[in-house]
Coordinates of C-alpha atoms in Angstrom, one line a residue:
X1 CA 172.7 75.0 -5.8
X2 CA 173.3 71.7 -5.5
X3 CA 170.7 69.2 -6.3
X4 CA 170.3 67.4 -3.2
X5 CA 166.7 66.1 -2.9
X6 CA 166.6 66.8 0.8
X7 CA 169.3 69.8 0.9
X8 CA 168.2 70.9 4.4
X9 CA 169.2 67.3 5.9
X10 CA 173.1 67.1 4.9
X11 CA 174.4 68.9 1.7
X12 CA 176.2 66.6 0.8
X13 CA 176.9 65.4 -2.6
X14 CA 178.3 65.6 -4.0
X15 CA 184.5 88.4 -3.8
X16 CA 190.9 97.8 -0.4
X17 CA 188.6 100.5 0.0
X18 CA 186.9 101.8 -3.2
X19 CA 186.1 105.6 -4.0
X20 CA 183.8 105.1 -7.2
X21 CA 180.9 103.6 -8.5
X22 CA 180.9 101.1 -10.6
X23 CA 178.0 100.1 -13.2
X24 CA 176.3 97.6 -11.6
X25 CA 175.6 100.2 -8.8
X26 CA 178.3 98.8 -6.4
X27 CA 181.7 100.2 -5.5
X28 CA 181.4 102.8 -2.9
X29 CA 183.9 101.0 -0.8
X30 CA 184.3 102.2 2.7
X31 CA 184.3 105.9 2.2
X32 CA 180.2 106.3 1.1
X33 CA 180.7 110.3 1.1
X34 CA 180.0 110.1 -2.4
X35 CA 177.3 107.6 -2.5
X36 CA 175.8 109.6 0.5
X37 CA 175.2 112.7 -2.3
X38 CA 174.1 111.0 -4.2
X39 CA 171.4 108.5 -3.0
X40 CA 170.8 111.2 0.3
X41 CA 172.1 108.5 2.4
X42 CA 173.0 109.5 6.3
X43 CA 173.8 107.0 9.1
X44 CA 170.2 106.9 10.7
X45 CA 168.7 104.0 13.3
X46 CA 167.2 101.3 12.0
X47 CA 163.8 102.0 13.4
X48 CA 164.5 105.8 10.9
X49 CA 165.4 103.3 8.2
X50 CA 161.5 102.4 7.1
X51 CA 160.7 106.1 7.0
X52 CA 163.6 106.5 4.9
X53 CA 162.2 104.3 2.3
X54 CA 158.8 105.4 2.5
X55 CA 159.7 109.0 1.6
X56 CA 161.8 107.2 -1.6
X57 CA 158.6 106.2 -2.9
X58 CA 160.4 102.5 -3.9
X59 CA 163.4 104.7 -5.9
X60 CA 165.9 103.8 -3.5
X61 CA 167.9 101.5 -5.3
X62 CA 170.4 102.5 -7.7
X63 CA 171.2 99.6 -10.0
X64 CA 171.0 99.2 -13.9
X65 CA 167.9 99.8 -15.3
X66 CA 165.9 96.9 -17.1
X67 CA 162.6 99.0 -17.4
X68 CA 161.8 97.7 -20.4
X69 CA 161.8 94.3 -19.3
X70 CA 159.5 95.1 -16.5
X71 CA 157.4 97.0 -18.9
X72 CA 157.2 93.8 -21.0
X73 CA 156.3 91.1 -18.5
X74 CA 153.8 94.5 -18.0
X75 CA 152.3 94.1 -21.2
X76 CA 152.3 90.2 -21.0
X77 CA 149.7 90.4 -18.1
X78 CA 148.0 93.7 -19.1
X79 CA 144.7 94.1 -16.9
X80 CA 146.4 92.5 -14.0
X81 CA 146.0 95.2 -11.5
X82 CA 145.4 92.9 -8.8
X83 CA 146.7 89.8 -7.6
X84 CA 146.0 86.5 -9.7
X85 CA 145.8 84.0 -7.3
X86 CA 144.2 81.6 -8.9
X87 CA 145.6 79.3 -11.6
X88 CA 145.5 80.6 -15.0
X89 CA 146.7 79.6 -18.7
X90 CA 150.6 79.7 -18.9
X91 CA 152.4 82.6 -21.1
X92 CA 153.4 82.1 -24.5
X93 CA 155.8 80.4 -25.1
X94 CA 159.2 82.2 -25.6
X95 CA 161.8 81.4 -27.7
X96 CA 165.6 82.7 -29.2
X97 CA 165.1 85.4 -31.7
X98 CA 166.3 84.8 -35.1
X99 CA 167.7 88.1 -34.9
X100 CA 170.9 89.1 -33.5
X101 CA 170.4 90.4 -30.1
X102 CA 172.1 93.0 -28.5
X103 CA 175.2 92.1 -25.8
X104 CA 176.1 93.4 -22.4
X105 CA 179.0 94.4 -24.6
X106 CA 177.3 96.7 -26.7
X107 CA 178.1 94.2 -29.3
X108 CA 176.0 91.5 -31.1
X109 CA 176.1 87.7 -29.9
X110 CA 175.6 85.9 -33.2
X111 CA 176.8 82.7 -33.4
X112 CA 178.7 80.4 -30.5
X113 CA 182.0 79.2 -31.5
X114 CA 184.4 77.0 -29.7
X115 CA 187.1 79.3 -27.8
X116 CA 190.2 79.2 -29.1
X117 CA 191.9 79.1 -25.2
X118 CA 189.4 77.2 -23.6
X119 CA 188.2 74.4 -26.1
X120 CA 185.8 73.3 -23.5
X121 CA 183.6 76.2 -24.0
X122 CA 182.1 77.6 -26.5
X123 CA 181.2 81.8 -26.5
X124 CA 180.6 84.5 -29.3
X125 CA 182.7 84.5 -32.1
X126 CA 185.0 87.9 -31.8
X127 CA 185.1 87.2 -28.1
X128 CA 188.0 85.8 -26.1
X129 CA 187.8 83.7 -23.3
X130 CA 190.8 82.9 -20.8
X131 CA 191.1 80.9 -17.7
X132 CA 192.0 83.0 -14.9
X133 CA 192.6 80.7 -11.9
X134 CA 192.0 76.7 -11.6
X135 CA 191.0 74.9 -8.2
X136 CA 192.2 71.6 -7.0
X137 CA 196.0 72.7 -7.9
X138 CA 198.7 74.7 -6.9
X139 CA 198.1 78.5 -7.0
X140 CA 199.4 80.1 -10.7
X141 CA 200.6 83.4 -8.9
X142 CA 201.0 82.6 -4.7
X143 CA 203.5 80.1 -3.9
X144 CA 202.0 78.2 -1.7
X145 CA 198.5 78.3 -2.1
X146 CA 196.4 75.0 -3.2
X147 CA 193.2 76.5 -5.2
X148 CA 190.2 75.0 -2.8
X149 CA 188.0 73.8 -5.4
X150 CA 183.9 74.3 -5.8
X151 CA 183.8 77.9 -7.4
X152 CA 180.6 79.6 -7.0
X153 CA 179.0 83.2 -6.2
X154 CA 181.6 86.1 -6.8
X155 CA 181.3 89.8 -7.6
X156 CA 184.2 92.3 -8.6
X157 CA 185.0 95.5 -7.2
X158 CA 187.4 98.3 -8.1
X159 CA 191.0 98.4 -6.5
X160 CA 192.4 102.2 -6.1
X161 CA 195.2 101.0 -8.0
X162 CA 193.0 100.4 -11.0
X163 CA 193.0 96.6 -11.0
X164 CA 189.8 94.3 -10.2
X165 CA 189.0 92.6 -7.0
X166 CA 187.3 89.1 -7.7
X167 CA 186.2 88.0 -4.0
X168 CA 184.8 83.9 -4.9
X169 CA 182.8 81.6 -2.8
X170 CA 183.8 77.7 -2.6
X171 CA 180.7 75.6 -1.9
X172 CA 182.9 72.9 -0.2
X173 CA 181.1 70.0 1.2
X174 CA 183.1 67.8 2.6
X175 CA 182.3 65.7 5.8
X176 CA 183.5 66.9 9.1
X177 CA 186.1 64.2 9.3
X178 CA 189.5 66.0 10.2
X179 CA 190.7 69.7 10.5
X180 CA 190.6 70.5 7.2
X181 CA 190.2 74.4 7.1
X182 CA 191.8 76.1 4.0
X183 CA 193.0 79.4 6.6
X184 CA 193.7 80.5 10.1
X185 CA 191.6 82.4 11.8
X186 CA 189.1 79.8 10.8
X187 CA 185.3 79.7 12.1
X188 CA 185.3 75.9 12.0
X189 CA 188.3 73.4 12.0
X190 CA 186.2 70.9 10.6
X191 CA 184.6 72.7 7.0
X192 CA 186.4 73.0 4.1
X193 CA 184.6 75.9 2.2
X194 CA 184.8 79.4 2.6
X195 CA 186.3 82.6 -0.4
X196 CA 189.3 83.0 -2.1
X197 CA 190.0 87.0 -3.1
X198 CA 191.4 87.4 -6.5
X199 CA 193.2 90.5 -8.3
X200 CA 193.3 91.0 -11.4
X201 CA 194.9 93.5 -14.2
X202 CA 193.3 94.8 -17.4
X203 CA 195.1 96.3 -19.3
X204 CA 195.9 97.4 -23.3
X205 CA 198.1 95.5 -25.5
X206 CA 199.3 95.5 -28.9
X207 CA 195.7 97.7 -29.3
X208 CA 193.7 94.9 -27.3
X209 CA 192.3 94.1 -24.4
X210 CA 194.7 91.9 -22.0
X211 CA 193.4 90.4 -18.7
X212 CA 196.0 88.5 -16.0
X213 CA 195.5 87.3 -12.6
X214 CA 197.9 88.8 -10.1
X215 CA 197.4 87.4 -6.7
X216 CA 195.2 85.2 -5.0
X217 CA 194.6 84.1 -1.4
X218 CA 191.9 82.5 0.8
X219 CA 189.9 85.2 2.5
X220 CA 187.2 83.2 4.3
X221 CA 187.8 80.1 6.0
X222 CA 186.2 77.3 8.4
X223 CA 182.5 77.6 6.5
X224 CA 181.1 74.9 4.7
X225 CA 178.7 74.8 1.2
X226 CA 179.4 78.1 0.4
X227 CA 177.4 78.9 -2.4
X228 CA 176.4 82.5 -3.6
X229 CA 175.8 85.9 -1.5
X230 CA 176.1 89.0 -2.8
X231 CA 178.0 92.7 -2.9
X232 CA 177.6 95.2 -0.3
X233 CA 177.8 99.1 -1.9
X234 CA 180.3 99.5 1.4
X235 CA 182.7 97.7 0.1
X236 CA 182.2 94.0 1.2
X237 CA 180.9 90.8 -0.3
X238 CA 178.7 88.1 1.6
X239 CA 179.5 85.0 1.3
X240 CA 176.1 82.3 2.2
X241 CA 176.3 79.0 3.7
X242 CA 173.5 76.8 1.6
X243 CA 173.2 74.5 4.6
X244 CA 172.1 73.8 8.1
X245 CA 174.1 70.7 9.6
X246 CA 176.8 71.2 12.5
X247 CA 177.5 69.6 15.3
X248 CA 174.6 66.9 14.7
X249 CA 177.4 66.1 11.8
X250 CA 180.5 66.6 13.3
X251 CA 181.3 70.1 12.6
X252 CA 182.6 71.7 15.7
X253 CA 179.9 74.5 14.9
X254 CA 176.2 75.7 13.6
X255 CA 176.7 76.4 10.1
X256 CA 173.8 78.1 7.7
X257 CA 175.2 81.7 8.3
X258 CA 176.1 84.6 6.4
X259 CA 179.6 85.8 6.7
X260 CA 181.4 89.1 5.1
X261 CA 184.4 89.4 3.8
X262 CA 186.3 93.4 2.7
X263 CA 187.3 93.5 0.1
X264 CA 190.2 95.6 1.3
X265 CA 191.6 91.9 3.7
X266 CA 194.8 91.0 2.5
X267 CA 194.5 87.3 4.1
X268 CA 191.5 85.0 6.1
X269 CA 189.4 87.5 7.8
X270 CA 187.9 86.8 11.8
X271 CA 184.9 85.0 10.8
X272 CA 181.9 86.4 12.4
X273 CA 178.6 84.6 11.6
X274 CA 176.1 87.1 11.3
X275 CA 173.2 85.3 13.6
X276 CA 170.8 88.2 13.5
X277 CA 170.3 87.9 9.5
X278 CA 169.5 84.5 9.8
X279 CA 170.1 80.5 10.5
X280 CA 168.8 78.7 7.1
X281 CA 170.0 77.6 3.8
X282 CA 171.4 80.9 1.9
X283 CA 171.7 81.1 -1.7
X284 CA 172.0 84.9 -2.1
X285 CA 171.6 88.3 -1.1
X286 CA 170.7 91.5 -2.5
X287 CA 171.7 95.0 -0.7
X288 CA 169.5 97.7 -1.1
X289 CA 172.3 100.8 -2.0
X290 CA 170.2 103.6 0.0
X291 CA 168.7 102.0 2.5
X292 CA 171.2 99.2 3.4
X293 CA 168.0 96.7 3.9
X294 CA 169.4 93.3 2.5
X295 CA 167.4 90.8 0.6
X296 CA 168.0 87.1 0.9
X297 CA 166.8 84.1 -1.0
X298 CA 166.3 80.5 0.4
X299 CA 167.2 77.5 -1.7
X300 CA 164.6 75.0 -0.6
X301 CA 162.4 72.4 -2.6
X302 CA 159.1 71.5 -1.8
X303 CA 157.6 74.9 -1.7
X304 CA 159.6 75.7 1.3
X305 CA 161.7 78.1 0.7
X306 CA 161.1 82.5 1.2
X307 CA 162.3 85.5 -0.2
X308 CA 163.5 87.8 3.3
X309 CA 164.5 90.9 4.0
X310 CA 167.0 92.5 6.8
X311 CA 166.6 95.6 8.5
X312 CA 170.1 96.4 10.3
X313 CA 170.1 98.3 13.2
X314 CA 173.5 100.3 12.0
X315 CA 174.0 100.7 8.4
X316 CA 176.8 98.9 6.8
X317 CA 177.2 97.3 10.4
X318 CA 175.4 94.1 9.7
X319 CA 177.1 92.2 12.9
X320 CA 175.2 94.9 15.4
X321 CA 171.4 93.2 14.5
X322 CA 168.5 94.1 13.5
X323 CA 164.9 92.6 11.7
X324 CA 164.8 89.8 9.9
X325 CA 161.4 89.9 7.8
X326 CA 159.7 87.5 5.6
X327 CA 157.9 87.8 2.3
X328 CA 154.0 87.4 2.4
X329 CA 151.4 87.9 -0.8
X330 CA 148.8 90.1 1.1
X331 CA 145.2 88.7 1.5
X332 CA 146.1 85.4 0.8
X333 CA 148.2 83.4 3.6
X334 CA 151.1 80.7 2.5
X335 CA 150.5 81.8 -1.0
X336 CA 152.3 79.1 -3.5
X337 CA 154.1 81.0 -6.5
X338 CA 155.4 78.2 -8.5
X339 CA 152.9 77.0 -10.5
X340 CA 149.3 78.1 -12.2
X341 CA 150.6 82.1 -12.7
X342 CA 151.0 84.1 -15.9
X343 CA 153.6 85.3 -17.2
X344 CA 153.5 89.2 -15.7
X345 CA 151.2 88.5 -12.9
X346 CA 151.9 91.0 -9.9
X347 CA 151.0 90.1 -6.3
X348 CA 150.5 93.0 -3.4
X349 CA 153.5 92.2 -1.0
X350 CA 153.8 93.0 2.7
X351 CA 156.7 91.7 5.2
X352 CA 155.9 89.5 8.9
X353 CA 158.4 89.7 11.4
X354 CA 161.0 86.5 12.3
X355 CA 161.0 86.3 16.1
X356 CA 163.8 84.2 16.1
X357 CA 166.2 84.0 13.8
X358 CA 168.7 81.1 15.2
X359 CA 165.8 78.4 15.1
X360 CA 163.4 77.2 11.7
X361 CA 163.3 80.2 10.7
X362 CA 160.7 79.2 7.7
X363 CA 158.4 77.6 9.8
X364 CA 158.3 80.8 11.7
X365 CA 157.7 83.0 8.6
X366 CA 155.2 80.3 7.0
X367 CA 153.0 80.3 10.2
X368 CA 152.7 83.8 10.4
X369 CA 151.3 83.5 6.3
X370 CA 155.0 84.2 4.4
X371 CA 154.7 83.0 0.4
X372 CA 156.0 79.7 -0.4
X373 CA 158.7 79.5 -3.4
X374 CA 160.5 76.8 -4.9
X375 CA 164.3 76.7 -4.7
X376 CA 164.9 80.7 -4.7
X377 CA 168.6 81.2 -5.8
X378 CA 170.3 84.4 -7.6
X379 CA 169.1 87.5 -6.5
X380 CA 170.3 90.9 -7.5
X381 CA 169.1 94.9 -7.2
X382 CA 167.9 96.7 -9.9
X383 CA 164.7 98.4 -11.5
X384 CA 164.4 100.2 -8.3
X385 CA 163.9 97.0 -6.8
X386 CA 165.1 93.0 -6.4
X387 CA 164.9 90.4 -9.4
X388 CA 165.3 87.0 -8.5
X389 CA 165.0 83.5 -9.5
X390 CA 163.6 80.4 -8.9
X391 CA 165.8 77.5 -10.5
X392 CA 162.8 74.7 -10.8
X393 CA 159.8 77.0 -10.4
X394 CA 157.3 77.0 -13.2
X395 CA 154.8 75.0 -14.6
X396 CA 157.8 73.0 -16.5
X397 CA 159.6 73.4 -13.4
X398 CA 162.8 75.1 -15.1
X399 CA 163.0 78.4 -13.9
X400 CA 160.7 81.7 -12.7
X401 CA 162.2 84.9 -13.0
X402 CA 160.8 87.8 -10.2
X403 CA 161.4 91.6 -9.3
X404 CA 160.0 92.7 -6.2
X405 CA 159.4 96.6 -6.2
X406 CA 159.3 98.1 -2.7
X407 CA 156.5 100.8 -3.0
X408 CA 156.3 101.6 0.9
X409 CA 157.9 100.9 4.5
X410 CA 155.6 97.9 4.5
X411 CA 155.5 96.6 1.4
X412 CA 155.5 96.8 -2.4
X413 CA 154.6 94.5 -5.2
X414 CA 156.0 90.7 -6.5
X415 CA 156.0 90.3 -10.2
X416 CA 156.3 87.2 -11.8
X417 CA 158.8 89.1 -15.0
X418 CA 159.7 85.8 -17.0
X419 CA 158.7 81.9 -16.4
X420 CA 160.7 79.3 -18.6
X421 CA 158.3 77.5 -20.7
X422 CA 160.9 74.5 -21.6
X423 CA 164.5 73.5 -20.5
X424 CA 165.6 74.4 -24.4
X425 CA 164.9 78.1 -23.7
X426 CA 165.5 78.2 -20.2
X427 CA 167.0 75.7 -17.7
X428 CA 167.6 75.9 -14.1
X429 CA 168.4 79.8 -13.4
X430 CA 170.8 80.0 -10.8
X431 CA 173.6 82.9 -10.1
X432 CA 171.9 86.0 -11.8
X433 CA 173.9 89.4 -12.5
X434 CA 172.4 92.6 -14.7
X435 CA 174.6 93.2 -17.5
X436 CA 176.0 96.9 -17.4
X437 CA 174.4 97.5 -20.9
X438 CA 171.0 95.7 -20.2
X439 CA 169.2 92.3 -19.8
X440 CA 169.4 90.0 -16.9
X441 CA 172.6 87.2 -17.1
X442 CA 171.2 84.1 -15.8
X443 CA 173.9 80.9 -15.1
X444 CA 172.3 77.4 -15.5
X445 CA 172.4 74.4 -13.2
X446 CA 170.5 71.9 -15.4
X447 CA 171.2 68.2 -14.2
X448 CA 171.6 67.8 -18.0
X449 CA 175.2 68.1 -19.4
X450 CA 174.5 71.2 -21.7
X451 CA 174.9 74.2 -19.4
X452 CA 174.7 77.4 -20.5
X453 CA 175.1 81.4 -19.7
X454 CA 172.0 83.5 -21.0
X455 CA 170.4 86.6 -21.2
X456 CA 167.0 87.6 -20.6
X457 CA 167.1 90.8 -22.4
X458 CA 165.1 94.2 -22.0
X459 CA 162.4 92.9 -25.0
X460 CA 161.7 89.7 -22.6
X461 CA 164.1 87.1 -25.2
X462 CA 166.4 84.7 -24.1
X463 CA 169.8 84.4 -26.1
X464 CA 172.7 82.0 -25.3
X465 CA 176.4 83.9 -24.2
X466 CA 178.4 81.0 -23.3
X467 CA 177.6 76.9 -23.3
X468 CA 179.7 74.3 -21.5
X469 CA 179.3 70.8 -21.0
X470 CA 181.4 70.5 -17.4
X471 CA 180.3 71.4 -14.2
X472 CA 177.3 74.0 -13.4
X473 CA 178.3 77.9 -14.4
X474 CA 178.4 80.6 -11.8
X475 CA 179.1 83.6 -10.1
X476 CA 179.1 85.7 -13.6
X477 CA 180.2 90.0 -12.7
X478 CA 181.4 92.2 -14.6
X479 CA 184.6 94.6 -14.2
X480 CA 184.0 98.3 -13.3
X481 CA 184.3 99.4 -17.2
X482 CA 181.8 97.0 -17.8
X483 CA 184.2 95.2 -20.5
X484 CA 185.3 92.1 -19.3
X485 CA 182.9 89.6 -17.8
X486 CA 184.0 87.1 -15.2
X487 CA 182.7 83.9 -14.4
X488 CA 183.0 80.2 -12.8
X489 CA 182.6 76.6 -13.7
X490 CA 182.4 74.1 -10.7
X491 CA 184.2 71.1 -10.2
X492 CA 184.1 68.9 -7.9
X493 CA 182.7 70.3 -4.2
X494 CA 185.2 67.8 -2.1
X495 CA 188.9 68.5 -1.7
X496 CA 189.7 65.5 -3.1
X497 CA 187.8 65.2 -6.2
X498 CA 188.8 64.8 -9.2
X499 CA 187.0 67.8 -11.4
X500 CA 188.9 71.5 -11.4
X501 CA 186.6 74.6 -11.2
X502 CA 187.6 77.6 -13.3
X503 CA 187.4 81.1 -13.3
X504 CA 187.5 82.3 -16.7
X505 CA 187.2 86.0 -18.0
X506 CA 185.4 86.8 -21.0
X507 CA 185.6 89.9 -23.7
X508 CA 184.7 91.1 -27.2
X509 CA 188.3 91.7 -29.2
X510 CA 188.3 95.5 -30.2
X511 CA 187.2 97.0 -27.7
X512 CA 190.5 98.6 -26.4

């Protein structure tokens, strides 16, 4: 997420059990009785887990549906059939719709208007914004607690007392120059980063909408560069570590793990690095509802980063093991996606195995004929599959938007659903989310000072939600209703810097 030109050599530089689902497919918590009737989901081996999907015929995910976004980058590249993998002319060129556009709100957009409660952003007039919690600073609501700084990834669950857990990532980068862990347990003295849990209460006053922090408390400690991850539908968020140093830097440990986090722990959890998914630099991570396979994105430049894939060997036990896979484009070995595609081309997909997963794990993958991407961040399920992004990807090199659809044990197909054609429409795609009422929610991290939330909606348009001009935006989710969406702005990614992050929620008035 950062834009370190060599971010695999330092980094530096610089989300209570739940017993419903909630509309971004998530929510299940740790009692999955419910999701089990509905998605026909049983405890079975990993090595059953394959057959599983097969039989689902690629229908196993149950996330909001964007169909007719898929059906439009369909129609973009009609004919395509096969794989294009040879260069061809670019798509159209898109651009923001005169007309209003519809909002994850059910509402319209229309015009951006400086908020009223936090001048330093602007967001749709008859919206409110607040700011919910501030890093760098004492704690608003636990005595106590300093705010570690860097917000990133987050996700929201539902709390059986009706409020909203927030469970944030802090991409931390500090060097490992003292014991300067934000908890106990810790994983490593020396890092700074790690989550913050949040709860929050929505409720109705005076015939609105009224939002309020309640409590907040680290939840993750001793990781470092933190950046995003994603929910688990057993109740759990991962939190990614965009990084490979350790001890080679002074860390008492490897870092460039995933680590989860419950979203029932009341305080730092025991921080278990889970080895078997993968040592590399994590942006995010997609869980496949039914199957419990998890999809994981690479943030590397060059052409070096993959899209993989773990198979566990115990669902919704990600610490016991399992298969770490790798993304190939069938027939054609080490297949660049990041330049010379239309708009709606579709690749044949398979998966090659990672022997090792503790040791260059994309060498491995690349060797055996994996695709190459360019700086894979957000991912997220839906559309019976995986959309994800690449941030500089494209023939301007400001952003690719993908959905892989599983269509067998082995493999499925890669569609290329949106590629940005200039920074002004599109810049630098980073955390993605899919709004509960349609269109894909995309936070810039543009090295320019304009920053912006968008939407790519069903019809294939991009339309602007929120603009800042601070630090990058991220880690946008929505609250079980749907209503109120929730998102960050990053400051500064030491502890002693001198920019606060924010974590701001964001509604359209009269809607109580």
């Amino acid at each position: 997420m950062a834009h370190n030109p060599d971010i695999n050599a330092t980094n530096r530089g610089g989300r209570m059990p739940v017993h419903e689902a909630t509309s971004s497919g998530y929510g299940f918590g740790r009692d999955l009785s419910a999701a089990r009737d509905i998605l026909g989901l049983v405890p079975v081996p990993r090595r059953k887990f394959l057959k599983h999907l097969a039989s689902a015929s690629g229908s196993a995910i149950v996330t909001p549906s964007l169909a007719g976004l898929v059906a439009c980058a369909e129609t973009a590249n009609r004919g395509s059939a096969t794989a294009p993998v040879t260069p061809s002319a670019p798509a159209p060129p898109a651009s923001v719709p005169d007309e209003p556009v519809g909002s994850p709100f059910d509402g319209l957009y229309g015009e951006l208007v400086r908020s009223l409660d936090c001048p330093e952003l602007e967001i749709p007039k008859g919206y409110r914004c607040i700011r919910l919690s501030s890093g760098g600073v004492a704690s608003f609501v636990r005595d106590g607690l300093v705010v570690p700084n860097a917000f990133d990834g987050m996700a929201a669950f539902p709390l059986s007392n009706g409020n909203v857990r927030l469970i944030r990532n802090h991409e931390m980068s500090d060097p490992a120059t003292d014991e300067i862990a934000i908890g106990d347990p810790h994983y490593d003295s020396r890092a700074s980063g790690g989550t913050t849990s949040l709860e929050v209460r929505i409720s109705v006053r005076d015939g609105e909408l009224a939002v309020e922090l309640v409590d907040e408390f680290v939840s993750l400690a001793g990781t470092i560069v933190n950046c995003a991850g994603g929910p688990t539908p057993w109740g759990s968020w991962l939190s990614c570590e965009e990084t490979l140093d350790g001890t080679q830097f002074g860390y008492d440990k490897p870092h460039g793990y995933v680590f989860e986090v419950p979203v029932d722990a009341t305080g730092p959890v025991d921080p278990v690095p889970l080895r078997a998914m993968g040592r590399f630099v994590h942006e995010a991570v997609a869980v496949d509802s039914a199957t419990g396979i998890v999809y994981q994105t690479e943030d590397q430049p060059g052409d070096r980063a993959g899209l993989y894939r773990f198979i566990p060997d115990t669902p919704e036990v990600l610490a016991d093991g399992g298969q770490l896979q790798m993304m190939a484009v069938t027939g054609h070995p080490r297949f660049v996606t990041s330049h010379g595609h239309t708009q709606g081309a579709v690749w044949p997909a398979h998966w090659v195995d990672i022997a090792d997963p503790d040791h260059e794990v994309s060498d491995q993958g690349f060797a055996a004929g994996a695709a190459r991407f360019e700086r894979l961040e957000g991912a997220f399920p839906g559309d019976n599959g995986i959309y994800f992004v690449s941030t500089s990807g494209g023939d301007a090199q400001t952003g690719q938007v993908f959905h892989y659809l599983p269509t067998s044990a082995e493999g499925g197909e890669l569609r290329l659903i949106f590629e940005s054609p200039s920074q002004d429409i599109l810049n630098s795609p980073d955390n993605i989310v899919l709004s509960p009422h349609g269109g894909v929610l995309l936070c810039e991290d543009p090295r320019s000072p304009d920053r912006f939330i968008r939407e790519l909606d069903p019809k294939g348009r991009i339309v602007n939600l929120v603009q800042g001009r601070g630090g990058e935006f991220a880690g946008s989710c929505f609250s079980p209703d749907g209503q109120v969406m929730f998102f960050n702005v990053q400051g500064s990614v030491e502890q002693n810097g001198s920019t606060a992050s924010g974590t701001y929620a964001l509604w359209k008035l009269g809607r109580a």
